[in-house]
PDB file of C-alpha atoms and ligand atoms in Angstrom:
ATOM      1  CA  MET A 134     -55.939  64.533 110.082  1.00 28.00           C
ATOM      2  CA  LEU A 135     -55.261  63.923 113.661  1.00 30.00           C
ATOM      3  CA  LYS A 136     -55.606  66.272 116.677  1.00 32.00           C
ATOM      4  CA  GLY A 137     -52.408  67.359 118.488  1.00 32.00           C
ATOM      5  CA  SER A 138     -49.638  69.786 117.859  1.00 35.00           C
ATOM      6  CA  GLY A 139     -49.838  71.430 114.432  1.00 36.00           C
ATOM      7  CA  LEU A 140     -46.043  70.846 113.682  1.00 38.00           C
ATOM      8  CA  ARG A 141     -46.118  67.216 114.928  1.00 44.00           C
ATOM      9  CA  THR A 142     -49.103  66.264 112.751  1.00 42.00           C
ATOM     10  CA  GLY A 143     -47.715  68.108 109.804  1.00 45.00           C
ATOM     11  CA  VAL A 144     -44.644  66.045 110.034  1.00 45.00           C
ATOM     12  CA  LEU A 145     -46.274  62.713 110.332  1.00 45.00           C
ATOM     13  CA  GLY A 146     -48.808  63.880 107.622  1.00 46.00           C
ATOM     14  CA  THR A 147     -45.930  64.299 105.428  1.00 45.00           C
ATOM     15  CA  LEU A 148     -44.437  60.791 106.357  1.00 45.00           C
ATOM     16  CA  LEU A 149     -47.833  59.126 105.733  1.00 44.00           C
ATOM     17  CA  LEU A 150     -48.355  60.883 102.647  1.00 41.00           C
ATOM     18  CA  LEU A 151     -44.968  59.630 101.171  1.00 41.00           C
ATOM     19  CA  LEU A 152     -45.978  55.972 102.412  1.00 44.00           C
ATOM     20  CA  SER A 153     -49.105  56.419 100.169  1.00 40.00           C
ATOM     21  CA  ILE A 154     -47.129  57.441  97.338  1.00 38.00           C
ATOM     22  CA  LEU A 155     -45.050  54.393  97.613  1.00 38.00           C
ATOM     23  CA  VAL A 156     -47.860  52.059  98.236  1.00 40.00           C
ATOM     24  CA  VAL A 157     -50.046  53.334  95.308  1.00 39.00           C
ATOM     25  CA  GLY A 158     -46.983  53.311  93.043  1.00 36.00           C
ATOM     26  CA  ARG A 159     -46.160  49.416  93.658  1.00 40.00           C
ATOM     27  CA  ALA A 160     -47.945  46.637  91.866  1.00 40.00           C
ATOM     28  CA  PRO A 161     -49.283  43.788  93.554  1.00 43.00           C
ATOM     29  CA  SER A 162     -46.352  41.302  94.037  1.00 45.00           C
ATOM     30  CA  ASP A 163     -48.050  38.286  92.142  1.00 47.00           C
ATOM     31  CA  GLY A 164     -48.219  40.647  89.110  1.00 45.00           C
ATOM     32  CA  ILE A 165     -52.121  40.122  88.880  1.00 53.00           C
ATOM     33  CA  SER A 166     -53.874  43.477  88.730  1.00 64.00           C
ATOM     34  CA  ASN A 167     -56.633  43.942  91.130  1.00 78.00           C
ATOM     35  CA  SER A 168     -58.180  47.416  90.913  1.00 85.00           C
ATOM     36  CA  ASN A 169     -60.250  46.732  94.131  1.00 94.00           C
ATOM     37  CA  LEU A 170     -57.417  46.743  96.319  1.00 96.00           C
ATOM     38  CA  VAL A 171     -57.024  49.766  99.022  1.00 96.00           C
ATOM     39  CA  GLU A 172     -55.192  50.559 102.081  1.00 97.00           C
ATOM     40  CA  VAL A 173     -57.565  51.821 104.611  1.00 96.00           C
ATOM     41  CA  THR A 174     -55.519  53.866 107.310  1.00 96.00           C
ATOM     42  CA  PHE A 175     -55.823  54.574 111.103  1.00 94.00           C
ATOM     43  CA  ALA A 176     -53.734  56.678 113.441  1.00 90.00           C
ATOM     44  CA  GLU A 177     -54.306  57.134 116.932  1.00 80.00           C
ATOM     45  CA  SER A 178     -53.252  59.905 119.440  1.00 82.00           C
ATOM     46  CA  GLU A 179     -52.805  60.066 123.004  1.00 80.00           C
ATOM     47  CA  SER A 180     -55.675  60.959 125.447  1.00 70.00           C
ATOM     48  CA  HIS A 181     -54.853  64.604 126.386  1.00 53.00           C
ATOM     49  CA  VAL A 182     -56.467  65.574 122.996  1.00 47.00           C
ATOM     50  CA  GLY A 183     -59.509  63.327 123.475  1.00 47.00           C
ATOM     51  CA  PRO A 184     -62.915  64.204 124.595  1.00 45.00           C
ATOM     52  CA  GLY A 185     -62.711  63.521 128.279  1.00 50.00           C
ATOM     53  CA  PRO A 186     -62.305  61.010 131.155  1.00 57.00           C
ATOM     54  CA  HIS A 187     -63.222  57.187 130.927  1.00 67.00           C
ATOM     55  CA  PRO A 188     -66.127  55.857 132.305  1.00 78.00           C
ATOM     56  CA  GLU A 189     -66.244  52.607 134.440  1.00 81.00           C
ATOM     57  CA  ASP A 190     -68.675  50.569 132.411  1.00 87.00           C
ATOM     58  CA  GLU A 191     -67.897  49.379 128.933  1.00 92.00           C
ATOM     59  CA  SER A 192     -70.244  50.592 126.364  1.00 94.00           C
ATOM     60  CA  ASP A 193     -71.760  48.519 123.805  1.00 96.00           C
ATOM     61  CA  HIS A 194     -70.742  50.670 120.872  1.00 97.00           C
ATOM     62  CA  TYR A 195     -68.739  49.186 117.879  1.00 98.00           C
ATOM     63  CA  LYS A 196     -68.284  50.323 114.224  1.00 98.00           C
ATOM     64  CA  LEU A 197     -67.160  47.999 111.402  1.00 98.00           C
ATOM     65  CA  VAL A 198     -64.627  49.188 108.945  1.00 97.00           C
ATOM     66  CA  GLN A 199     -66.413  49.848 105.540  1.00 96.00           C
ATOM     67  CA  GLY A 200     -69.495  48.482 107.156  1.00 96.00           C
ATOM     68  CA  GLY A 201     -68.270  45.010 107.563  1.00 98.00           C
ATOM     69  CA  ILE A 202     -64.852  43.829 105.747  1.00 98.00           C
ATOM     70  CA  ARG A 203     -63.235  40.667 107.486  1.00 98.00           C
ATOM     71  CA  TRP A 204     -60.570  37.869 106.892  1.00 98.00           C
ATOM     72  CA  PHE A 205     -62.127  35.149 105.027  1.00 98.00           C
ATOM     73  CA  SER A 206     -61.210  31.672 105.783  1.00 98.00           C
ATOM     74  CA  GLY A 207     -57.807  30.551 104.838  1.00 97.00           C
ATOM     75  CA  SER A 208     -54.183  29.718 105.814  1.00 97.00           C
ATOM     76  CA  THR A 209     -52.268  31.250 108.703  1.00 98.00           C
ATOM     77  CA  VAL A 210     -51.493  34.661 108.474  1.00 98.00           C
ATOM     78  CA  GLU A 211     -47.897  35.244 108.931  1.00 98.00           C
ATOM     79  CA  TYR A 212     -46.187  38.685 110.023  1.00 98.00           C
ATOM     80  CA  GLN A 213     -42.917  40.114 110.977  1.00 98.00           C
ATOM     81  CA  ILE A 214     -41.884  42.398 113.715  1.00 98.00           C
ATOM     82  CA  ASN A 215     -39.238  45.108 112.891  1.00 98.00           C
ATOM     83  CA  ASN A 216     -36.750  47.562 114.643  1.00 98.00           C
ATOM     84  CA  THR A 217     -37.727  46.717 118.458  1.00 97.00           C
ATOM     85  CA  THR A 218     -36.530  44.600 121.306  1.00 98.00           C
ATOM     86  CA  ALA A 219     -37.640  41.203 122.258  1.00 98.00           C
ATOM     87  CA  ALA A 220     -39.740  42.310 125.138  1.00 98.00           C
ATOM     88  CA  GLN A 221     -41.631  44.514 122.969  1.00 98.00           C
ATOM     89  CA  ALA A 222     -41.982  41.973 120.136  1.00 98.00           C
ATOM     90  CA  ALA A 223     -43.473  39.535 122.768  1.00 98.00           C
ATOM     91  CA  ALA A 224     -45.880  42.151 123.788  1.00 98.00           C
ATOM     92  CA  VAL A 225     -47.230  42.615 120.167  1.00 98.00           C
ATOM     93  CA  ASN A 226     -47.367  38.838 119.947  1.00 98.00           C
ATOM     94  CA  SER A 227     -49.431  38.758 122.916  1.00 98.00           C
ATOM     95  CA  ALA A 228     -51.810  41.342 121.677  1.00 98.00           C
ATOM     96  CA  ILE A 229     -52.288  39.580 118.511  1.00 98.00           C
ATOM     97  CA  ALA A 230     -52.835  36.258 120.220  1.00 98.00           C
ATOM     98  CA  THR A 231     -55.745  38.000 122.362  1.00 98.00           C
ATOM     99  CA  ILE A 232     -57.484  38.909 119.167  1.00 98.00           C
ATOM    100  CA  ASP A 233     -56.542  35.803 117.079  1.00 98.00           C
ATOM    101  CA  GLY A 234     -58.861  34.308 119.620  1.00 98.00           C
ATOM    102  CA  PHE A 235     -62.006  36.429 118.113  1.00 98.00           C
ATOM    103  CA  ILE A 236     -60.823  36.115 114.481  1.00 98.00           C
ATOM    104  CA  THR A 237     -62.366  32.541 113.894  1.00 98.00           C
ATOM    105  CA  THR A 238     -61.544  32.327 110.412  1.00 98.00           C
ATOM    106  CA  ARG A 239     -57.811  32.495 110.587  1.00 98.00           C
ATOM    107  CA  ALA A 240     -54.937  31.841 112.948  1.00 98.00           C
ATOM    108  CA  PHE A 241     -52.057  34.571 113.053  1.00 98.00           C
ATOM    109  CA  ALA A 242     -48.191  33.655 113.532  1.00 98.00           C
ATOM    110  CA  HIS A 243     -45.169  35.636 114.007  1.00 98.00           C
ATOM    111  CA  VAL A 244     -42.709  34.249 111.095  1.00 98.00           C
ATOM    112  CA  GLN A 245     -39.796  36.721 110.983  1.00 98.00           C
ATOM    113  CA  GLY A 246     -38.717  35.445 107.519  1.00 98.00           C
ATOM    114  CA  THR A 247     -42.158  35.135 106.359  1.00 98.00           C
ATOM    115  CA  THR A 248     -42.805  34.965 102.474  1.00 97.00           C
ATOM    116  CA  GLN A 249     -46.240  35.863 102.713  1.00 97.00           C
ATOM    117  CA  ILE A 250     -46.948  38.955 100.967  1.00 97.00           C
ATOM    118  CA  ASN A 251     -49.395  41.849 101.731  1.00 98.00           C
ATOM    119  CA  PRO A 252     -50.708  42.546  98.213  1.00 97.00           C
ATOM    120  CA  CYS A 253     -51.132  46.356  98.676  1.00 97.00           C
ATOM    121  CA  THR A 254     -47.601  46.715  99.550  1.00 97.00           C
ATOM    122  CA  GLY A 255     -45.766  43.932  97.879  1.00 97.00           C
ATOM    123  CA  GLN A 256     -44.056  43.308 101.288  1.00 98.00           C
ATOM    124  CA  PRO A 257     -44.667  41.039 104.316  1.00 98.00           C
ATOM    125  CA  ASN A 258     -47.365  41.882 106.786  1.00 98.00           C
ATOM    126  CA  SER A 259     -45.380  43.771 109.671  1.00 98.00           C
ATOM    127  CA  ILE A 260     -45.288  45.555 112.870  1.00 98.00           C
ATOM    128  CA  SER A 261     -42.304  48.128 112.662  1.00 98.00           C
ATOM    129  CA  TRP A 262     -40.987  50.839 115.161  1.00 98.00           C
ATOM    130  CA  LEU A 263     -40.385  53.845 113.025  1.00 97.00           C
ATOM    131  CA  ALA A 264     -39.533  57.316 113.651  1.00 97.00           C
ATOM    132  CA  GLY A 265     -42.878  59.463 113.713  1.00 95.00           C
ATOM    133  CA  ASP A 266     -43.910  62.813 114.884  1.00 93.00           C
ATOM    134  CA  GLY A 267     -41.875  62.723 118.285  1.00 93.00           C
ATOM    135  CA  PRO A 268     -43.233  62.462 122.254  1.00 92.00           C
ATOM    136  CA  GLY A 269     -47.000  62.418 122.448  1.00 88.00           C
ATOM    137  CA  GLY A 270     -48.966  63.149 119.469  1.00 89.00           C
ATOM    138  CA  VAL A 271     -49.681  60.322 117.093  1.00 93.00           C
ATOM    139  CA  LEU A 272     -48.399  57.063 118.874  1.00 95.00           C
ATOM    140  CA  ALA A 273     -49.148  54.534 116.020  1.00 96.00           C
ATOM    141  CA  PHE A 274     -50.567  54.037 112.605  1.00 96.00           C
ATOM    142  CA  THR A 275     -51.926  51.133 110.988  1.00 97.00           C
ATOM    143  CA  ALA A 276     -53.068  50.362 107.078  1.00 98.00           C
ATOM    144  CA  VAL A 277     -55.130  47.448 106.344  1.00 98.00           C
ATOM    145  CA  CYS A 278     -55.282  46.132 102.845  1.00 98.00           C
ATOM    146  CA  VAL A 279     -59.035  45.587 101.577  1.00 98.00           C
ATOM    147  CA  ASP A 280     -60.268  44.194  98.367  1.00 97.00           C
ATOM    148  CA  THR A 281     -63.449  46.616  98.508  1.00 96.00           C
ATOM    149  CA  LYS A 282     -65.328  44.467  95.984  1.00 96.00           C
ATOM    150  CA  ALA A 283     -65.145  41.208  98.011  1.00 97.00           C
ATOM    151  CA  LYS A 284     -64.960  43.097 101.419  1.00 97.00           C
ATOM    152  CA  GLU A 285     -61.983  40.877 102.181  1.00 98.00           C
ATOM    153  CA  ILE A 286     -58.966  41.744 104.529  1.00 98.00           C
ATOM    154  CA  LEU A 287     -55.830  40.796 102.795  1.00 98.00           C
ATOM    155  CA  GLY A 288     -52.897  42.082 104.678  1.00 98.00           C
ATOM    156  CA  PHE A 289     -51.642  44.725 107.020  1.00 98.00           C
ATOM    157  CA  ARG A 290     -48.840  46.833 108.326  1.00 98.00           C
ATOM    158  CA  ILE A 291     -48.416  48.619 111.790  1.00 98.00           C
ATOM    159  CA  ALA A 292     -46.058  51.452 112.771  1.00 97.00           C
ATOM    160  CA  PHE A 293     -45.356  52.561 116.077  1.00 97.00           C
ATOM    161  CA  ASP A 294     -43.812  55.871 116.666  1.00 97.00           C
ATOM    162  CA  SER A 295     -40.091  54.857 117.950  1.00 97.00           C
ATOM    163  CA  LEU A 296     -39.892  58.270 119.345  1.00 96.00           C
ATOM    164  CA  ASP A 297     -42.318  57.629 121.982  1.00 96.00           C
ATOM    165  CA  THR A 298     -41.606  56.069 125.361  1.00 96.00           C
ATOM    166  CA  TRP A 299     -42.803  52.650 125.365  1.00 97.00           C
ATOM    167  CA  SER A 300     -43.230  50.047 128.115  1.00 97.00           C
ATOM    168  CA  THR A 301     -44.183  46.379 128.252  1.00 98.00           C
ATOM    169  CA  SER A 302     -45.409  46.430 132.001  1.00 96.00           C
ATOM    170  CA  GLY A 303     -47.939  49.351 131.876  1.00 93.00           C
ATOM    171  CA  GLU A 304     -45.452  51.785 133.685  1.00 95.00           C
ATOM    172  CA  ALA A 305     -47.202  55.191 134.403  1.00 93.00           C
ATOM    173  CA  ASP A 306     -45.105  57.461 132.688  1.00 93.00           C
ATOM    174  CA  LYS A 307     -44.971  55.468 129.337  1.00 95.00           C
ATOM    175  CA  PHE A 308     -47.177  54.038 126.551  1.00 95.00           C
ATOM    176  CA  ASP A 309     -47.988  50.265 127.053  1.00 96.00           C
ATOM    177  CA  VAL A 310     -46.956  48.269 123.758  1.00 98.00           C
ATOM    178  CA  GLU A 311     -49.816  45.618 124.452  1.00 98.00           C
ATOM    179  CA  ASN A 312     -52.372  48.097 125.093  1.00 96.00           C
ATOM    180  CA  VAL A 313     -51.788  50.097 121.874  1.00 96.00           C
ATOM    181  CA  ALA A 314     -50.958  46.740 119.926  1.00 98.00           C
ATOM    182  CA  GLY A 315     -54.448  45.544 120.863  1.00 97.00           C
ATOM    183  CA  HIS A 316     -55.961  48.550 119.464  1.00 97.00           C
ATOM    184  CA  GLU A 317     -54.109  48.295 116.240  1.00 97.00           C
ATOM    185  CA  ILE A 318     -54.747  44.683 115.720  1.00 98.00           C
ATOM    186  CA  GLY A 319     -58.560  45.630 116.464  1.00 98.00           C
ATOM    187  CA  HIS A 320     -58.291  47.563 113.266  1.00 98.00           C
ATOM    188  CA  VAL A 321     -56.569  44.621 111.566  1.00 98.00           C
ATOM    189  CA  ALA A 322     -59.633  42.289 112.458  1.00 98.00           C
ATOM    190  CA  GLY A 323     -62.035  44.902 110.905  1.00 98.00           C
ATOM    191  CA  LEU A 324     -62.950  47.193 113.905  1.00 98.00           C
ATOM    192  CA  GLU A 325     -63.333  50.911 113.437  1.00 97.00           C
ATOM    193  CA  HIS A 326     -62.856  53.613 116.082  1.00 95.00           C
ATOM    194  CA  VAL A 327     -65.401  54.589 118.608  1.00 94.00           C
ATOM    195  CA  ASN A 328     -64.992  57.901 119.732  1.00 89.00           C
ATOM    196  CA  SER A 329     -67.808  59.054 122.328  1.00 89.00           C
ATOM    197  CA  PRO A 330     -66.689  59.530 125.898  1.00 86.00           C
ATOM    198  CA  LYS A 331     -68.817  56.894 126.978  1.00 89.00           C
ATOM    199  CA  ASP A 332     -66.712  54.548 124.860  1.00 92.00           C
ATOM    200  CA  GLY A 333     -63.511  55.735 126.766  1.00 90.00           C
ATOM    201  CA  CYS A 334     -62.642  52.066 127.920  1.00 89.00           C
ATOM    202  CA  LEU A 335     -62.957  50.128 124.813  1.00 94.00           C
ATOM    203  CA  THR A 336     -59.861  48.929 122.973  1.00 95.00           C
ATOM    204  CA  MET A 337     -61.298  50.659 119.722  1.00 96.00           C
ATOM    205  CA  TYR A 338     -61.476  54.047 121.661  1.00 93.00           C
ATOM    206  CA  LYS A 339     -59.414  56.450 119.464  1.00 90.00           C
ATOM    207  CA  PHE A 340     -56.983  57.742 122.289  1.00 89.00           C
ATOM    208  CA  SER A 341     -54.615  56.295 124.880  1.00 89.00           C
ATOM    209  CA  ASP A 342     -53.293  57.357 128.107  1.00 88.00           C
ATOM    210  CA  LEU A 343     -49.674  56.915 129.553  1.00 90.00           C
ATOM    211  CA  GLY A 344     -49.716  53.876 131.664  1.00 91.00           C
ATOM    212  CA  GLU A 345     -53.206  52.367 130.196  1.00 92.00           C
ATOM    213  CA  THR A 346     -53.371  48.706 129.602  1.00 93.00           C
ATOM    214  CA  GLN A 347     -57.364  48.315 129.288  1.00 91.00           C
ATOM    215  CA  LYS A 348     -57.110  48.043 125.662  1.00 94.00           C
ATOM    216  CA  ARG A 349     -54.933  44.969 125.813  1.00 95.00           C
ATOM    217  CA  THR A 350     -58.376  42.962 125.890  1.00 94.00           C
ATOM    218  CA  PRO A 351     -61.456  43.688 124.107  1.00 96.00           C
ATOM    219  CA  GLY A 352     -64.101  45.381 125.902  1.00 95.00           C
ATOM    220  CA  PHE A 353     -67.928  44.734 125.445  1.00 96.00           C
ATOM    221  CA  GLY A 354     -68.556  46.682 122.213  1.00 97.00           C
ATOM    222  CA  ASP A 355     -65.508  45.533 120.575  1.00 98.00           C
ATOM    223  CA  LYS A 356     -66.738  41.749 121.468  1.00 98.00           C
ATOM    224  CA  LEU A 357     -70.170  42.547 119.946  1.00 98.00           C
ATOM    225  CA  GLY A 358     -68.227  44.058 117.034  1.00 98.00           C
ATOM    226  CA  LEU A 359     -66.111  40.938 116.793  1.00 98.00           C
ATOM    227  CA  ASP A 360     -68.954  38.693 117.099  1.00 98.00           C
ATOM    228  CA  LYS A 361     -70.755  40.481 114.279  1.00 98.00           C
ATOM    229  CA  LEU A 362     -67.709  39.779 112.052  1.00 98.00           C
ATOM    230  CA  TYR A 363     -66.663  36.278 113.113  1.00 98.00           C
ATOM    231  CA  THR A 364     -69.520  34.728 115.165  1.00 98.00           C
ATOM    232  CA  THR A 365     -67.390  34.309 118.259  1.00 98.00           C
ATOM    233  CA  GLY A 366     -70.613  33.933 120.637  1.00 97.00           C
ATOM    234  CA  ASP A 367     -68.850  35.940 123.015  1.00 96.00           C
ATOM    235  CA  VAL A 368     -70.916  38.971 123.748  1.00 95.00           C
ATOM    236  CA  THR A 369     -70.444  39.269 127.621  1.00 90.00           C
ATOM    237  CA  PRO A 370     -70.689  42.590 129.154  1.00 89.00           C
ATOM    238  CA  GLY A 371     -67.554  43.701 131.112  1.00 84.00           C
ATOM    239  CA  GLN A 372     -66.255  46.585 133.352  1.00 83.00           C
ATOM    240  CA  CYS A 373     -63.286  48.787 132.444  1.00 80.00           C
ATOM    241  CA  GLY A 374     -60.042  46.899 132.973  1.00 67.00           C
ATOM    242  CA  SER A 375     -61.449  43.678 133.603  1.00 57.00           C
TER     243      SER A 375
HETATM  244 ZN1   ZN B  75     -57.387  53.334 115.870  1.00 63.73          ZN
END
């Protein structure tokens, strides 16, 4: 489980366990059994429990979830956004639009009344603000629905901890929504965490700072990983925050 205060982590762990039980107990919505479906889960913490200060150069590190799961070609992926403000929803949409530019096989669209179903949950793809472990500690959680045999991504759900303090303009004493959303959507695209200190300014670095905005756009390693998955052709080195 995650680093952070034991009590907070324990509470969120219990919540996630309950979510997992709910998901496991629910049949795919179309009634067709698919024993290859699993939810791959990710959770990230604030940076004070991370391994160190951020470097100035973007590293070339990336790691693919389960060795390379991806969105196959298909229709537009629809999602809903729940329990938040219009400004925060706009920040989420902006983060998704950025990564959408790298997922060459699909388009993504915010359709609040969507009838598309995540086959792992029986519910629409969603980004929601839910009460988690309180200020600091775990900031957000993502579960990606995967057909492990086909290695295909089929759906997702993301939860932001509503008990953390969020900003849409990179305020120094709050967590930036688009920054954290960019990281979570990176998981939805098929990117795993990178954790070494030299990876500190990549979008897929596991930890986030108050006021940080550099995860809003993919860094060098992130772009290499996205090119590996989606043949984007964008493999440009960059500097932190550029
Ligand atoms: Zn993560």
